Coordinates of C-alpha atoms in Angstrom, one line a residue:
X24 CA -16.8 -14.6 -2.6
X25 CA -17.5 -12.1 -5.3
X26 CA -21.1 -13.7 -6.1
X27 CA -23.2 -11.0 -4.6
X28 CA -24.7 -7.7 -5.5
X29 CA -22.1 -4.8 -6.0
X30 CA -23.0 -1.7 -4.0
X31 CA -24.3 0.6 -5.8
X32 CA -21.3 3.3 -7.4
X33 CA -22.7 6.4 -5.1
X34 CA -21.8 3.8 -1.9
X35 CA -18.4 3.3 -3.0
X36 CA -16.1 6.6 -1.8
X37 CA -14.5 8.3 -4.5
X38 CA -11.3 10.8 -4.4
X39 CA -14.1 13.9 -4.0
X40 CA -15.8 11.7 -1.1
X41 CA -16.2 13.6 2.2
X42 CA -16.3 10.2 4.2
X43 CA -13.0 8.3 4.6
X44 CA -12.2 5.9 2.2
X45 CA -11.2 1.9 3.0
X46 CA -8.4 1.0 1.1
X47 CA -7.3 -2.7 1.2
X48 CA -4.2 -2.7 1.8
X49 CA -2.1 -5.5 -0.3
X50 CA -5.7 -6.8 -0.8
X51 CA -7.0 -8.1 2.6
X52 CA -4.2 -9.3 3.6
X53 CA -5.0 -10.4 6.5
X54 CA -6.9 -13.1 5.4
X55 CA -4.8 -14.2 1.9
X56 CA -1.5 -13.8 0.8
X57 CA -0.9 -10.1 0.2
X58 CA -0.9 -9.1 -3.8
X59 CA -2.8 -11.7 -4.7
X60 CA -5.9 -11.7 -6.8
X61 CA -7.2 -14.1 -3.8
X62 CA -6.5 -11.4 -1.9
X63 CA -7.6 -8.3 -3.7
X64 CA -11.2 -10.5 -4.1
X65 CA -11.7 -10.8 -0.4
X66 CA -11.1 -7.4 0.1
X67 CA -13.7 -6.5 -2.6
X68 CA -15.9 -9.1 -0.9
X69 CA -15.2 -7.1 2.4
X70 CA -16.4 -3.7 1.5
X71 CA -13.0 -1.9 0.3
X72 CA -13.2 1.2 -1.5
X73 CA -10.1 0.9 -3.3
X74 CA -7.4 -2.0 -3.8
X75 CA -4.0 -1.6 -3.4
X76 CA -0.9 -3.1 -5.5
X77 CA 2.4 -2.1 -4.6
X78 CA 4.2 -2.1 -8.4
X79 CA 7.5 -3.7 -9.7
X80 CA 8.7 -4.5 -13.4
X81 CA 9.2 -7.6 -15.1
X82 CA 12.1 -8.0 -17.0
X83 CA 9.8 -6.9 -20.0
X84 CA 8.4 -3.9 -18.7
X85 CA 5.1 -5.5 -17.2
X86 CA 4.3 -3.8 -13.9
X87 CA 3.5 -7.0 -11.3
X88 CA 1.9 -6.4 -7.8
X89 CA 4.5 -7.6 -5.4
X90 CA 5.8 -5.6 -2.1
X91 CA 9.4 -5.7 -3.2
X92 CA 11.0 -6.5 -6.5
X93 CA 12.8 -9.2 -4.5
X94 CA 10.2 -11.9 -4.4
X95 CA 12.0 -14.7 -2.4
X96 CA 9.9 -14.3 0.4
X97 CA 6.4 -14.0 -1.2
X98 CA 6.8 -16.6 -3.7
X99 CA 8.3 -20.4 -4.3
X100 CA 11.1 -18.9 -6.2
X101 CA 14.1 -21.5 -3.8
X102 CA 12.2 -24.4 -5.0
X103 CA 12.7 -23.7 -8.5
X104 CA 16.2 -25.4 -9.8
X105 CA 16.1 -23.6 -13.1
X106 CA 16.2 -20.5 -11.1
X107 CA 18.7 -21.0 -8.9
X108 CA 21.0 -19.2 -10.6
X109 CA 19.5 -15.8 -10.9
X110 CA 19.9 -15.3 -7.0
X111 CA 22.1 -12.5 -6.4
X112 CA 22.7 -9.2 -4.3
X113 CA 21.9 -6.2 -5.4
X114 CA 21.5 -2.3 -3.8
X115 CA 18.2 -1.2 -3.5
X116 CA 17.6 2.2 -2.3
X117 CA 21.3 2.1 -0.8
X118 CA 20.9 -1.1 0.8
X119 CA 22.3 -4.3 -0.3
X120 CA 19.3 -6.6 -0.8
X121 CA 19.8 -10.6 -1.6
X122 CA 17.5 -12.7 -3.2
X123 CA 15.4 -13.2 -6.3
X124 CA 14.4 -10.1 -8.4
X125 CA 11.2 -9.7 -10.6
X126 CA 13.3 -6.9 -13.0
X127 CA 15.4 -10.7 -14.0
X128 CA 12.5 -12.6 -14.9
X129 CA 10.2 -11.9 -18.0
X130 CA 6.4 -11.9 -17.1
X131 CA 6.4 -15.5 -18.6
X132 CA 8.7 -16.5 -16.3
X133 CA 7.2 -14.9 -13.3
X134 CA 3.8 -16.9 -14.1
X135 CA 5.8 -20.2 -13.4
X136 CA 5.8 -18.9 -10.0
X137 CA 3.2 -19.1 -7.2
X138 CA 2.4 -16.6 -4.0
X139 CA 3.1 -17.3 -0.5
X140 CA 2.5 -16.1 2.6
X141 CA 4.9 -13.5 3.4
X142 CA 4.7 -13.6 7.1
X143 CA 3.8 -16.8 8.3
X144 CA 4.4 -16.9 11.8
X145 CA 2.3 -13.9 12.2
X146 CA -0.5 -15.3 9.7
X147 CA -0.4 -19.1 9.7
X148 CA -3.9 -19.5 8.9
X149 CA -3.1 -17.6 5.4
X150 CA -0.3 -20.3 4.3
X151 CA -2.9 -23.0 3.3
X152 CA -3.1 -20.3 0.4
X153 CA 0.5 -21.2 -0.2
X154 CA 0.9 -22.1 -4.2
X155 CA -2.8 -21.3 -5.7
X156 CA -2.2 -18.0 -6.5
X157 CA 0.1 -16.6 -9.4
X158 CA 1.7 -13.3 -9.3
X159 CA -1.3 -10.5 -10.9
X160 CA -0.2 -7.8 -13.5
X161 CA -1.7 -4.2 -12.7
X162 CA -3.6 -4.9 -15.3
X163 CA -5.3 -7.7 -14.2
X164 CA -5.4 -5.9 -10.9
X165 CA -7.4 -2.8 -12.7
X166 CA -9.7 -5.1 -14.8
X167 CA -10.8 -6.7 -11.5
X168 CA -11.6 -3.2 -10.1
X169 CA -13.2 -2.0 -12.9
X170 CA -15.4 -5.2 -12.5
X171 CA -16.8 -4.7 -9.5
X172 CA -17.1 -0.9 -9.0
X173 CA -13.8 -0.3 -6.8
X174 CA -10.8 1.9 -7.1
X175 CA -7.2 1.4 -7.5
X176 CA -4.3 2.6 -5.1
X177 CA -1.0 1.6 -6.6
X178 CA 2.0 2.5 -5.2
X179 CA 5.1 3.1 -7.5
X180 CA 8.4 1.0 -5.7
X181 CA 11.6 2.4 -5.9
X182 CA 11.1 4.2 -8.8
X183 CA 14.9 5.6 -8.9
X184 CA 15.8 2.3 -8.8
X185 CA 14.0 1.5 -11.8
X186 CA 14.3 4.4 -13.7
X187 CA 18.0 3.7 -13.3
X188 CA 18.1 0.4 -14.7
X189 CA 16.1 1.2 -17.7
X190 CA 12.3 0.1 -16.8
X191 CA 10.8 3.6 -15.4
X192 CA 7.4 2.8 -13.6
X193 CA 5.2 6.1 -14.4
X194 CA 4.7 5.5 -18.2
X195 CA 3.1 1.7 -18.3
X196 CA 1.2 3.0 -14.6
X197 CA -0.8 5.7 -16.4
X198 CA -0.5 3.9 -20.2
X199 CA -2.8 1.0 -18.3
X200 CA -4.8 3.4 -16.2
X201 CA -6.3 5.4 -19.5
X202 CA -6.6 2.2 -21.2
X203 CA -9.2 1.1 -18.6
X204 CA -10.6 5.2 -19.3
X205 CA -9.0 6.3 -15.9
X206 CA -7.8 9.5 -16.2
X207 CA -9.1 12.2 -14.5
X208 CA -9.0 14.2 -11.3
X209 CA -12.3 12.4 -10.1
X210 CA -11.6 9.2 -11.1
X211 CA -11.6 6.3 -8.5
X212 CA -7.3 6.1 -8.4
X213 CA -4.9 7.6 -5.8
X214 CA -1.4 6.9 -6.9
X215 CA 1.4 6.7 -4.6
X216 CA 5.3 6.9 -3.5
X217 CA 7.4 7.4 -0.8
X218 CA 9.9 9.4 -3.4
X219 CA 9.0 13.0 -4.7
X220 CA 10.7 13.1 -8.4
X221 CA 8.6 10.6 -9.7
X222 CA 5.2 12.7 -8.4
X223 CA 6.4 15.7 -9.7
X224 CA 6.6 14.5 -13.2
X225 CA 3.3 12.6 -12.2
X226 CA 1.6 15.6 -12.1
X227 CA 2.7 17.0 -15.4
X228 CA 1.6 13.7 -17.1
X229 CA -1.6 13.4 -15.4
X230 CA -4.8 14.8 -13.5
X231 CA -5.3 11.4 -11.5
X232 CA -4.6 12.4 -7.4
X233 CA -0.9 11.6 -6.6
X234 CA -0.5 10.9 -2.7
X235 CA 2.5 11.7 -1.1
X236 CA 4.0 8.7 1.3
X237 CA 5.4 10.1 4.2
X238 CA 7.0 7.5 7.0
X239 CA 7.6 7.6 10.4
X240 CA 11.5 8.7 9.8
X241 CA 14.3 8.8 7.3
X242 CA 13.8 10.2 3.8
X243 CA 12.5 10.1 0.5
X244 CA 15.3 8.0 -1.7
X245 CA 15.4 10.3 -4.2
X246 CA 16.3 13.0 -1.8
X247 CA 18.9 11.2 -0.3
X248 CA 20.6 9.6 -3.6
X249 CA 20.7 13.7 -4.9
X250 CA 22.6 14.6 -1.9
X251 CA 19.7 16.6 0.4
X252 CA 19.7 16.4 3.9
X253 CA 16.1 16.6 4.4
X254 CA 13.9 13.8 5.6
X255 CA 10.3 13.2 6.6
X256 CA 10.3 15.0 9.3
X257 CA 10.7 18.3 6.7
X258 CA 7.4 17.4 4.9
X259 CA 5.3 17.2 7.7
X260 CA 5.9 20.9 8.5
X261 CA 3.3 23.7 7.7
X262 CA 5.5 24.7 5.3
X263 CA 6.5 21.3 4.1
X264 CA 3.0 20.2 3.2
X265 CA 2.3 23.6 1.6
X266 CA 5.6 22.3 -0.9
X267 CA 3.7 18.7 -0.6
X268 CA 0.3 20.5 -2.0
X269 CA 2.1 22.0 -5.4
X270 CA 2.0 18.3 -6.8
X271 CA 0.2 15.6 -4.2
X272 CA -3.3 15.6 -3.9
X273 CA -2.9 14.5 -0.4
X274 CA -0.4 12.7 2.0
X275 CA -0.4 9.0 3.3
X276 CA 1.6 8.4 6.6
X277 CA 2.5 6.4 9.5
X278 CA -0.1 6.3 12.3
X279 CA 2.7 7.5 14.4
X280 CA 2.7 10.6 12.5
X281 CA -0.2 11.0 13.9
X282 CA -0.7 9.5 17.2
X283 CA 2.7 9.1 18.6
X284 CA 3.5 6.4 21.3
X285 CA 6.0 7.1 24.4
X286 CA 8.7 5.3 25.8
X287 CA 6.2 2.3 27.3
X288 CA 4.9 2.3 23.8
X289 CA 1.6 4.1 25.2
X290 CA -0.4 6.6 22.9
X291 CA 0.2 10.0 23.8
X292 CA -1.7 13.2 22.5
X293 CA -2.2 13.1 19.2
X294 CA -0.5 15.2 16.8
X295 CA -2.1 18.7 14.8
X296 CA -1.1 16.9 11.2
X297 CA -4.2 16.2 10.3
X298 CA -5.4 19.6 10.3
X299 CA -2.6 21.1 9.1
X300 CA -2.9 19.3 6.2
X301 CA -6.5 20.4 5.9
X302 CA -5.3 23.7 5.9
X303 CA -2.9 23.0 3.0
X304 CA -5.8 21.9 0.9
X305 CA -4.4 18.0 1.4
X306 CA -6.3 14.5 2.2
X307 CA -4.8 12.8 5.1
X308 CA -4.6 8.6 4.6
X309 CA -3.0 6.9 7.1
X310 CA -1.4 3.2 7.2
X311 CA -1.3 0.5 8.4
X312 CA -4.4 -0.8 10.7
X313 CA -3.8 -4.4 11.4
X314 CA -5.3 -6.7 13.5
X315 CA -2.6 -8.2 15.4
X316 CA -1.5 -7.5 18.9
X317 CA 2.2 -7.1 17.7
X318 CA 1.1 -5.0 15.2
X319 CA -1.7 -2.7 17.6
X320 CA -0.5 0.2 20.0
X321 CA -0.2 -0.8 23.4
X322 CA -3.5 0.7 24.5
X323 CA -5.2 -1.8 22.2
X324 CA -3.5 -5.1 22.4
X325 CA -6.0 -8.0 24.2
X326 CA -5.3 -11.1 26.1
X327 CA -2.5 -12.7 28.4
X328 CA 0.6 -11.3 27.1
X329 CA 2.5 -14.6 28.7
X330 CA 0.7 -16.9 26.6
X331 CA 2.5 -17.7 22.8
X332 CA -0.3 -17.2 20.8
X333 CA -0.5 -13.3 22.3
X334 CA 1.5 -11.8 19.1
X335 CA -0.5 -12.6 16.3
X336 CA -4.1 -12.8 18.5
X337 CA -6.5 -9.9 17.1
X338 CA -6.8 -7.1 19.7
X339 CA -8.9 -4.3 19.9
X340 CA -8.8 -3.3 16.0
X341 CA -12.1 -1.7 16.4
X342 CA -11.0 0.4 19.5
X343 CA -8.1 1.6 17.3
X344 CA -10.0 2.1 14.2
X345 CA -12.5 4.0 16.0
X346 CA -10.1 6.7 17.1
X347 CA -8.0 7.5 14.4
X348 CA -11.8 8.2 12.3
X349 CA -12.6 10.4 14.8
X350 CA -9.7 12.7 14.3
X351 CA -10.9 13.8 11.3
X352 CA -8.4 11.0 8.2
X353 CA -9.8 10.7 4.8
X354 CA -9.1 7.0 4.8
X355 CA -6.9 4.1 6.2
X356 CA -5.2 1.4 5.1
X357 CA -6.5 -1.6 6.7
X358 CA -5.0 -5.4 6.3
X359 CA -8.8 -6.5 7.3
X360 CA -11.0 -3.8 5.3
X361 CA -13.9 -5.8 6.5
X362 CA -13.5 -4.9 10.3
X363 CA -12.5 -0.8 8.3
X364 CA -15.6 -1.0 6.9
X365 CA -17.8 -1.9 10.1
X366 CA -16.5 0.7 12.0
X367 CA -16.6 3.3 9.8
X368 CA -20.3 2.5 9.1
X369 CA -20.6 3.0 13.3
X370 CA -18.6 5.6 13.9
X371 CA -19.3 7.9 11.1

């Protein structure tokens, strides 16, 4: 897929670029099994600005691109007997999680492993992916970047978590980023988290742009573990995002956060976040666009709702996409940056 000219490096959208970026989200992952380097190449092949891996630690302190640190349901992990004993239950951001956990497994372990489709109900056309794909390194997620002229979004997961159990995420993040010679404010990297410790010491350790992840509701972990009653809803205040801008670069959140739905799950009036993020001197990314009627507003879902295949049919992606450019983001997350791409090229 990757046997074609690259664009040229002043058509791929940097952190300083005044057009929205396209980030792949998980890769393309609508089209391969997310965190996959089959994935991350067809989103590269698409027209992504930047790639995203979602980071976890091996058992030896090698940072993996998986969505969770439990991996049972994004790899073939059951159908390995030698394995079977390391399945356990564990709390996770206060949550008692069961399953198969990469922090158990050294990296050489891991590579025994193979990808799957995480939802395959939803994706079923992705499965015949199923077992071709190992689980990628950051590394081998930046060298692939690096390769063909795109940028990097990682997101740190549940970095308390980690730091608590002796494998903190930050230092072998940025050790691999300067490696590669990304360091700087202008480089192509946006790092991410949904927790606010670990950005704050981010931003003494770095000049890279640090995004803050905001979600529809509850609360950054770290605040919660410390005891403070805040939540989301605090950051997205004037004043919150004026806090957000003393160590984020810029904030990514729900697209409800922005265009909230109703009771009938019908778009209402958008919300004044985007622009009062402008004011605080911060980007404004928003996730996730997918195609999926089940995974579209209302407004934008296609076909006969009464036949089976309605759920995971592609509804009116572009329709979606089209509005949330034209109130002003910086860049989306898209599962098909292909179809992020062609809009933005319309639209814009």
């Amino acid at each position: 897929m990757l046997n074609r000219p690259e664009p040229a490096a002043a058509d791929r959208r940097g952190p300083a670029s005044a057009e929205p970026v396209v980030i792949g989200h998980r890769g393309a992952s609508a089209h391969r099994p997310e965190h996959t380097l089959l994935s991350y190449e067809a989103a590269i092949a698409l027209g992504a600005d930047y790639i995203e891996p979602d980071l976890v630690s091996a058992k030896d302190g090698v940072l993996v691109a998986r969505h969770e640190n439990e991996i049972g349901g994004t790899t073939d992990v059951a159908g390995h007997p030698e394995f079977a004993a390391r399945r356990t239950t564990k709390t996770i951001d206060g949550r008692p999680v069961t399953g198969w956990f990469t922090e158990d497994f050294t990296l050489a372990e891991l590579r025994t492993l193979r990808a799957e489709e995480r939802i395959p109900d939803l994706r079923p056309d992705n499965t015949v992916f199923n077992g071709l794909a190992q689980i990628p390194t950051f590394e081998e997620v930046v060298q692939l970047a690096k390769e063909h002229g795109v940028g990097v979004y990682p997101e740190t997961k549940h970095p308390t978590y980690f730091d608590s159990i002796g494998l903190s995420l930050e230092e072998p993040l940025l050790e691999v980023l300067s490696r590669y010679g990304w360091r700087g404010r202008r480089d192509p990297v946006f790092i991410q988290s949904f927790e606010t410790a670990n950005l704050r010491e981010l931003r003494r350790r770095t000049q890279l742009p640090l995004i803050q992840l905001i979600s529809a509701s509850g609360a950054p972990y770290d605040w919660t573990a410390a005891g403070d009653p805040r939540t989301y809803d605090t950051m997205v205040t004037p004043e919150g995002l004026r806090e957000v801008a003393g160590y984020a670069d810029g904030i990514g959140v729900d697209t409800r956060r922005i265009v909230p739905a109703g009771p009938d799950g019908r778009l209402l009036a958008p919300t004044t976040l985007v622009d009062d993020a402008h004011r605080a001197r911060l980007k404004v990314h928003t996730w996730t666009v997918r195609n999926e009627n089940s995974q579209l507003p209302v407004d934008f879902r296609l076909g006969d709702p009464a036949n089976p295949a309605f759920p995971r049919a592609t509804g009116d992606v572009m329709g979606w996409l089209e509005k949330l450019y034209r109130l002003g983001l910086d860049g989306v997350f898209a599962d098909d940056p292909g179809i992020a791409r062609a809009v933005r090229e319309r639209v814009l």
